[in-house]
Coordinates of C-alpha atoms in Angstrom, one line a residue:
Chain F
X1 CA -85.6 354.0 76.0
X2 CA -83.7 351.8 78.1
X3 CA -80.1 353.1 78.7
X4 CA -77.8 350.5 80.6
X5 CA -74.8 352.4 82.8
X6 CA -71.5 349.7 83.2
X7 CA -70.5 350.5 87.1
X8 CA -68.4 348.6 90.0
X9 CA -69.5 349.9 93.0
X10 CA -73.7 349.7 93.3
X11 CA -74.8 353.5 94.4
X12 CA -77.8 353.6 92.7
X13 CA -77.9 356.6 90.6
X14 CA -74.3 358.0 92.6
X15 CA -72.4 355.0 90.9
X16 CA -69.1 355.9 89.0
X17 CA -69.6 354.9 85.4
X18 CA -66.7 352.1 84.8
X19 CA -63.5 351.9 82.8
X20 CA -64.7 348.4 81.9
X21 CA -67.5 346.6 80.2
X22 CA -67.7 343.0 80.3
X23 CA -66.2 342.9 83.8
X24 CA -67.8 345.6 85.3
X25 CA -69.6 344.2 88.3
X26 CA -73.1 345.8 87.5
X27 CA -75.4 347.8 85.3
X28 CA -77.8 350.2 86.4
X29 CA -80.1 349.9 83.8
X30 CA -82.2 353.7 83.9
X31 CA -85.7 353.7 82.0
X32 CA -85.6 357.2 80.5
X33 CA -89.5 356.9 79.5
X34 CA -90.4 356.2 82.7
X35 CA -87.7 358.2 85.1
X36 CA -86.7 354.7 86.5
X37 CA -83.6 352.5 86.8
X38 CA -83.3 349.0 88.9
X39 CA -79.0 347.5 89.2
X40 CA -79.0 343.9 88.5
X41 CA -75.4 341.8 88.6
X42 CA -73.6 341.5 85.4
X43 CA -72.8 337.7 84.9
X44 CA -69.9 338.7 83.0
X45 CA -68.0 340.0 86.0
X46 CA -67.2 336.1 86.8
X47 CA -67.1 334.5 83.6
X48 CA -64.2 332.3 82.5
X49 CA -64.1 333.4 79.0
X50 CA -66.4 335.7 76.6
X51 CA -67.6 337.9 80.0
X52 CA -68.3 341.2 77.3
X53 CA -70.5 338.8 75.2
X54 CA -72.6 337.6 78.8
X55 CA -73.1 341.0 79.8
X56 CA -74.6 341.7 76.3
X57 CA -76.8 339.1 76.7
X58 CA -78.0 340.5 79.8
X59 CA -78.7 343.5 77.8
X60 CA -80.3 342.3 75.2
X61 CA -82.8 340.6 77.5
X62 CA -83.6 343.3 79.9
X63 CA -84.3 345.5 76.1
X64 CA -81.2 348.2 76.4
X65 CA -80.7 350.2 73.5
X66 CA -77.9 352.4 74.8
X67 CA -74.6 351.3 76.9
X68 CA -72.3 353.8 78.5
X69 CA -68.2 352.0 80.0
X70 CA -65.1 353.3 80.0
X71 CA -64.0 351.1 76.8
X72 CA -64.9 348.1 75.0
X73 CA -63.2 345.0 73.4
X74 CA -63.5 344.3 70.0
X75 CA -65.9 341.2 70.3
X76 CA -67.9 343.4 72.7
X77 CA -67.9 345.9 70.1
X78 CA -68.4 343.6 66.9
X79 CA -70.9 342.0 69.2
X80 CA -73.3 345.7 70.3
X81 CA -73.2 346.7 66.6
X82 CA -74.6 343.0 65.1
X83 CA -77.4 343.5 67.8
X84 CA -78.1 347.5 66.8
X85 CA -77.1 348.6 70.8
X86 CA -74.9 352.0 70.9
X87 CA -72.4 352.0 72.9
X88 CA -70.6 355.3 74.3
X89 CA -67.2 355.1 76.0
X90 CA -67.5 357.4 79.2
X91 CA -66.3 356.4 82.5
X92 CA -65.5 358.5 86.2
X93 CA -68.6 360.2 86.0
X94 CA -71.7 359.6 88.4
X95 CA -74.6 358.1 86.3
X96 CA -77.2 360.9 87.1
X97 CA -74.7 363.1 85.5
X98 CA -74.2 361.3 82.2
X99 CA -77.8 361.2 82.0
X100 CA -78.3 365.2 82.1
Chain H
X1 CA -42.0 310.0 76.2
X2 CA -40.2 312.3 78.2
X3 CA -41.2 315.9 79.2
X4 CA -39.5 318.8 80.3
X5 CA -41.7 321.5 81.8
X6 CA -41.1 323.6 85.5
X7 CA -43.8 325.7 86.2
X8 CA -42.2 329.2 86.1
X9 CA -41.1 331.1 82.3
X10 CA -37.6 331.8 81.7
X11 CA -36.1 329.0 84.2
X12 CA -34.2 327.0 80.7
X13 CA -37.3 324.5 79.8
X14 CA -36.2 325.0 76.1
X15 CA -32.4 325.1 76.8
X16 CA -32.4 322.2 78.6
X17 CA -34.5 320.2 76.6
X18 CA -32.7 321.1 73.1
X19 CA -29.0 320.2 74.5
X20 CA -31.3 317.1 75.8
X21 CA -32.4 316.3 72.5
X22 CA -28.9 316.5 71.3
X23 CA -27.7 314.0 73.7
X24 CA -30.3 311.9 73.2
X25 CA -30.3 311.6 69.8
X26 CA -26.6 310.6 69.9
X27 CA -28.0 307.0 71.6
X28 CA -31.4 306.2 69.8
X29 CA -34.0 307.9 67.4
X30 CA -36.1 311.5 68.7
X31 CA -38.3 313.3 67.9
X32 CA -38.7 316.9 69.7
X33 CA -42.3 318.1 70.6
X34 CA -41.9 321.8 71.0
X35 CA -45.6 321.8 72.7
X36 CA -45.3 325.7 74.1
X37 CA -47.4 326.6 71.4
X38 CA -48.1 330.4 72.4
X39 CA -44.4 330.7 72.0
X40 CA -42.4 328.0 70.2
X41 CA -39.0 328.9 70.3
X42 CA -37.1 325.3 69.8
X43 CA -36.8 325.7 66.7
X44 CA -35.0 328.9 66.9
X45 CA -32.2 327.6 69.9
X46 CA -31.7 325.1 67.0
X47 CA -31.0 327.2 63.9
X48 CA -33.8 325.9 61.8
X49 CA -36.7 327.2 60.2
X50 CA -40.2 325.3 60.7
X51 CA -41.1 323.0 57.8
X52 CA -43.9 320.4 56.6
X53 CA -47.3 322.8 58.1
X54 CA -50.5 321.9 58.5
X55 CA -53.0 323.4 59.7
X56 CA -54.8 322.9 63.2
X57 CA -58.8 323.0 62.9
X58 CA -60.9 323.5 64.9
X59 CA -65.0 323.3 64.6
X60 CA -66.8 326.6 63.9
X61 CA -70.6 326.3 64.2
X62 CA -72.5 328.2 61.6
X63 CA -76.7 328.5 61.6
X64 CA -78.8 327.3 59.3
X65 CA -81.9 329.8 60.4
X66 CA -84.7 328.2 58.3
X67 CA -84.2 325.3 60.3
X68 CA -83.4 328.0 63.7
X69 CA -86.7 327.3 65.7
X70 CA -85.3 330.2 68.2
X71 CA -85.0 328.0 71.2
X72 CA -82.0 329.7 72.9
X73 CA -80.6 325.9 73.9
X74 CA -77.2 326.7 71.7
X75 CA -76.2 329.8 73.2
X76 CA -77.3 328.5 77.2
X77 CA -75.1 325.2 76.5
X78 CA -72.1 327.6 75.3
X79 CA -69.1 327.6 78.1
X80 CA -66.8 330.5 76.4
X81 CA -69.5 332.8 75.5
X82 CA -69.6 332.4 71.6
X83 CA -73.1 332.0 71.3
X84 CA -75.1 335.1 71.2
X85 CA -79.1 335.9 71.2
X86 CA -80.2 338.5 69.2
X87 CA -83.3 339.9 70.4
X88 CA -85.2 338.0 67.8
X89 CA -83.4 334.7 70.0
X90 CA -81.1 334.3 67.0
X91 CA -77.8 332.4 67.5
X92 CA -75.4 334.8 66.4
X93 CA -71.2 333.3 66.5
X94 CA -68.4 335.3 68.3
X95 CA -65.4 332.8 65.9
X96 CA -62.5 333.8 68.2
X97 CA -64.6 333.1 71.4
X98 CA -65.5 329.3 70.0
X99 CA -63.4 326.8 71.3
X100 CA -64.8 324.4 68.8
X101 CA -66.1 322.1 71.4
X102 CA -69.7 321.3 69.3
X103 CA -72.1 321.7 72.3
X104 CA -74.1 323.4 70.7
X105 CA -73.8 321.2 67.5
X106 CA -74.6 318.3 69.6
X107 CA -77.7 320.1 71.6
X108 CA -79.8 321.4 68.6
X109 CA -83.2 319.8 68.8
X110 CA -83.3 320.9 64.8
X111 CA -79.9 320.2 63.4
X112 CA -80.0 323.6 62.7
X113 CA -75.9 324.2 63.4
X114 CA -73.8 322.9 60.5
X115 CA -70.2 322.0 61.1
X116 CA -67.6 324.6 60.0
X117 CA -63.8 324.3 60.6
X118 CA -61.2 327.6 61.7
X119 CA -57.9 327.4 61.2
X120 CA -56.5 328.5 65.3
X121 CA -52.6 327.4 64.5
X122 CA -50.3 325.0 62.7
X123 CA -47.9 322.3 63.3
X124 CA -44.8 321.5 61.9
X125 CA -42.7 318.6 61.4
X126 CA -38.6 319.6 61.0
X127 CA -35.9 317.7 60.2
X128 CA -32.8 319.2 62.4
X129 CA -29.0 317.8 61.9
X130 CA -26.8 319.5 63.9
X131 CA -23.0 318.2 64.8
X132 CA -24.0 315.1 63.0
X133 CA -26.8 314.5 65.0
X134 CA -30.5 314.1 63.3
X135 CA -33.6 314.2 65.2
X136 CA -37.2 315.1 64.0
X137 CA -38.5 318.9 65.3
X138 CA -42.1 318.5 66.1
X139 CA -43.6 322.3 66.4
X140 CA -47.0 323.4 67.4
X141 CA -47.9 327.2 67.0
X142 CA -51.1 328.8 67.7
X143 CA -52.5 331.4 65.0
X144 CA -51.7 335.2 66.7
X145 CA -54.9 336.2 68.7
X146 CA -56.1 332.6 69.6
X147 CA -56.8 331.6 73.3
X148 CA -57.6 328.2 73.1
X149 CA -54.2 326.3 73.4
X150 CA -55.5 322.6 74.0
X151 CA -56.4 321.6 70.3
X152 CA -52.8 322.9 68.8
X153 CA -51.3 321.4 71.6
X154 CA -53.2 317.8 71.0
X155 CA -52.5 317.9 67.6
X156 CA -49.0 318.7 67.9
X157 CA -48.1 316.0 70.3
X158 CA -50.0 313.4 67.9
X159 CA -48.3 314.3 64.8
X160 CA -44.6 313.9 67.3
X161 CA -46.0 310.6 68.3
X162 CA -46.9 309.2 65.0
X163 CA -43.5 309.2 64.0
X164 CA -41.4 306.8 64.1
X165 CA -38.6 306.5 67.2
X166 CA -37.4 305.1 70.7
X167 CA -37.4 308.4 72.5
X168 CA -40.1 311.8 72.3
X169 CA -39.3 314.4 74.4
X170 CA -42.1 317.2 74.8
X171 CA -41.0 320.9 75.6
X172 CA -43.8 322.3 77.6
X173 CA -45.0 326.1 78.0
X174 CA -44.7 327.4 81.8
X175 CA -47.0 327.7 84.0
X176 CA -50.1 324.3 85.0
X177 CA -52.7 324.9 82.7
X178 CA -55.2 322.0 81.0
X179 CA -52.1 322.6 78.1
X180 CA -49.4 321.7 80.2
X181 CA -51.4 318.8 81.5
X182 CA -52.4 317.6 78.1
X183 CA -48.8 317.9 77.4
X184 CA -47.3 315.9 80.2
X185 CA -49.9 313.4 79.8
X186 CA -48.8 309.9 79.4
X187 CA -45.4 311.1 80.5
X188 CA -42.9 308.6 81.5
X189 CA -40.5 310.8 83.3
X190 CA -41.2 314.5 83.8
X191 CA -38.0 317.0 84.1
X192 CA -39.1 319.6 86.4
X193 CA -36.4 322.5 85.3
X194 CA -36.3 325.2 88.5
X195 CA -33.7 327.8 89.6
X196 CA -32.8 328.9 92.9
X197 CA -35.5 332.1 93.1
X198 CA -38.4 332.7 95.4
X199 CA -40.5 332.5 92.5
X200 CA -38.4 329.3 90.9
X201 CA -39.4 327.8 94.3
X202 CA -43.0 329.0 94.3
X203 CA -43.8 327.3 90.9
X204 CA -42.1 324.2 91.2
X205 CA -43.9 323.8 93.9
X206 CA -47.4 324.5 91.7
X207 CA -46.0 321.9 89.0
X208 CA -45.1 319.3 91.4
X209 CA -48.7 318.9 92.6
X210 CA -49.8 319.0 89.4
X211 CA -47.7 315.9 88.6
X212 CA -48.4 314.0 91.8
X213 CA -52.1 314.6 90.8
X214 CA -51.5 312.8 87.6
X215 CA -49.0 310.1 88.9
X216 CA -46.5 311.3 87.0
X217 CA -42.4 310.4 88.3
X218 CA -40.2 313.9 88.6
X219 CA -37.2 314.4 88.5
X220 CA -36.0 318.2 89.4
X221 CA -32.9 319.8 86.9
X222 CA -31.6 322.7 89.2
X223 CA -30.8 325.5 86.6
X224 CA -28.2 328.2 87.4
X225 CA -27.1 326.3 90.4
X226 CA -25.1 328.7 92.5
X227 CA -27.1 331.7 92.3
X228 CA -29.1 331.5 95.3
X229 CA -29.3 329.5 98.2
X230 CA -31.7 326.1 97.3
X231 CA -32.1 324.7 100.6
X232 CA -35.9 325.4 100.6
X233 CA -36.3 323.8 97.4
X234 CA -34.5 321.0 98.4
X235 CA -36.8 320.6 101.0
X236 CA -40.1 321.3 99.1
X237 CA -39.0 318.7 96.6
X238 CA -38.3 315.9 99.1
X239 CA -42.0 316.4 100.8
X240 CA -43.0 315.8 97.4
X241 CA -41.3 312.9 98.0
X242 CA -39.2 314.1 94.7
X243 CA -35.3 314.5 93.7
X244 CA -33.2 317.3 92.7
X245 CA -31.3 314.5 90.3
X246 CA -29.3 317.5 88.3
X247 CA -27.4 320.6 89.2
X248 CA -26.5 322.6 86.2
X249 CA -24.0 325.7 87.2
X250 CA -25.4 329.0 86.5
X251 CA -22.2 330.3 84.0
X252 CA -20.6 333.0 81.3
X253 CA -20.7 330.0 78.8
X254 CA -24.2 329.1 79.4
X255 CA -25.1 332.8 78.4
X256 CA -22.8 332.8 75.6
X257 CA -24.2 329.7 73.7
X258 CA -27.5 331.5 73.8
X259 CA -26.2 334.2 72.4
X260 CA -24.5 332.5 69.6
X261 CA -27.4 330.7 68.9
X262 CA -25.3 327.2 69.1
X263 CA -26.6 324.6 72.1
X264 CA -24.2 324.2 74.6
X265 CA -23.1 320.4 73.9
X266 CA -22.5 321.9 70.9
X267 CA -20.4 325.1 71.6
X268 CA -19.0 324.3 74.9
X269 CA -18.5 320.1 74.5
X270 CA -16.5 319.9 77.4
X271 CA -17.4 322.5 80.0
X272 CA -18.5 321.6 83.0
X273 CA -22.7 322.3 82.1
X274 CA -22.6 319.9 79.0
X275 CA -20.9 317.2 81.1
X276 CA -24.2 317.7 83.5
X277 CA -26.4 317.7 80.7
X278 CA -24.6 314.5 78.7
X279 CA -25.2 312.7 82.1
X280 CA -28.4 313.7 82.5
X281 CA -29.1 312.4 79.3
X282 CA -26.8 309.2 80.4
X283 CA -29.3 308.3 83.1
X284 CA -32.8 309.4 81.3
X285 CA -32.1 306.8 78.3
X286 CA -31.6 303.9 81.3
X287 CA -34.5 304.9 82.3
X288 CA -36.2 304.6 79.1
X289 CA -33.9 301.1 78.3

């Protein structure tokens, strides 16, 4: 299953989980199947208006099931529930360690 | 038309333009346009309540998916962010995102997005008589929640100018947004109201440009005059090639109209700020005559 980590500052599998969703500046995006992750830019951290709703497109397309931030809107979180994607508010915690 | 906006909140937009209104609607026919519509308050420095609503619509897309052929073009068109894929590629609609634009209407290959309307706000049209004065109250107000200011803001200046009269006046909100530009548009005169701050200075700076971008004639009202030095903005407004044309004193009286709840020309006729703001008033209607 993918699992999709909402972070600010790219260490790969160091980075500090985020207090924000759609503006976080990345995901790292960990395959738990396969023991691997890849970071990719979320386009939500410059968007003008709906930047949650970008980053769940982002999500939807690279297939995440799971999404771990500090907190989520309410259109991000009527939004992850329409498209069956759990989301878990957790944030200040290094993504290796969430993942244990 | 006549507008009175000024960049920064809280510098007397609304107190100025109401004992405006006032004065102006002594010499010829008004109507107000209270265009602030995140925070209308003209109607409450006035002592009436809002009457005559309608509502403000706005287009809400909604998908017909039989005819959905899952091309993804509706959602990649989308500039706020209201058009979502599932990962089927359905269109699913965030409402509160939409600003009602119909791009995505407009770039179905299938006609597959069918026109729905959301109510974002309202407008109002108010008759006010107060000291024997009458003038018509045109209010915009956007719904609690909503972002998207232009459409109440469009409609609310079209219903002020489809009534009847020699002189509208338009209330803007602060700041330069697209709102106060679609506000001050077509604008014969625009009162820039300022105070002597740092941060009274920095944003009448911001609103000048944005009125010498759209060729608009200012005239700067100096609000609270005296209660701080205004030699900088006197100089920012001349390279502007602009005029401070109105000093109103910064005074006890001034404060206790507001509180009252009565406009100055009202309560205090004959003190020294009315007399600023009747001639004001005086040399805005030769303008307009």
């Amino acid at each position: 299953m993918k699992v999709a980590f909402a972070v600010d500052e790219n260490r790969g599998l160091d980075s500090l989980i985020s207090h924000r969703f759609g503006r976080a500046e990345y995901f790292v995006i960990v395959d738990t199947d396969t023991n691997s992750y890849k970071v990719v830019r979320n386009p939500g951290a410059e968007a003008r208006s709906g930047a949650a709703i970008k980053a769940i497109q982002l999500l939807i397309k690279e297939g995440v099931r799971k999404v771990y931030a500090g907190s989520f809107g309410p259109n991000a979180m009527t939004a992850l529930e329409e498209m069956g994607i759990e989301y878990v508010q957790l944030s200040g915690v290094p993504v290796k360690e969430a993942l244990s | 038309m006549i507008s009175v906006t000024g960049g920064k909140g809280g510098t007397g937009k609304s107190t100025v333009a109401v004992n405006l209104a006032i004065e102006l609607a002594r010499r010829g026919k008004l109507v107000l346009a209270d265009l602030d519509v995140e925070d209308p308050n003209d109607h409450i420095l006035l002592n009436v309540e809002l009457q005559n609503e309608e509502p403000v619509n706005i287009m809400l897309p909604f998908v017909k998916y039989e005819a959905c052929i899952k091309c993804g073009a509706c959602a990649e068109v989308c500039d706020t962010g209201a058009m979502l894929l599932s990962p089927d590629k359905v269109p699913y609609v965030i409402p509160r995102l939409c600003s009602g634009c119909r791009a995505c209407y407009f770039v179905c290959p299938t006609k597959a997005i069918v026109e729905g309307k959301r109510t974002i706000g309202y407008t109002y049209e108010t008759p006010v008589n107060v000291d024997d004065v009458n003038f018509t109250l045109v209010t915009g107000m956007l719904r609690e929640g909503e972002e998207h200011t232009p459409p109440a803001v469009l409609q609310a200046k079209r219903r002020a100018l489809s009534v009847e009269a020699d002189v509208y006046l338009v209330d803007t909100s602060a700041g330069t947004s697209n709102s106060v530009a679609s506000s001050l548009d077509g604008s014969k005169l625009v009162l820039a109201v300022t105070e002597p701050t740092p941060l009274g200075l920095h944003d009448l700076a911001l609103i000048l440009e944005l009125a010498k971008e759209m060729g608009l004639e200012v005239w700067v009202v100096m609000n609270r005059s005296g209660l701080g030095p205004e030699d900088r903005h006197e100089r920012v407004v001349k390279e502007y090639g602009y005029e401070i044309v109105a000093r109103i004193p910064y005074s006890r009286r001034v404060v206790d109209s507001y509180v009252k709840g009565v406009p100055l020309v009202i309560s205090y006729p004959d003190s020294e700020e009315a007399f600023k703001l009747k001639e004001l008033a005086d040399r805005v209607w030769e303008v307009l005559s």
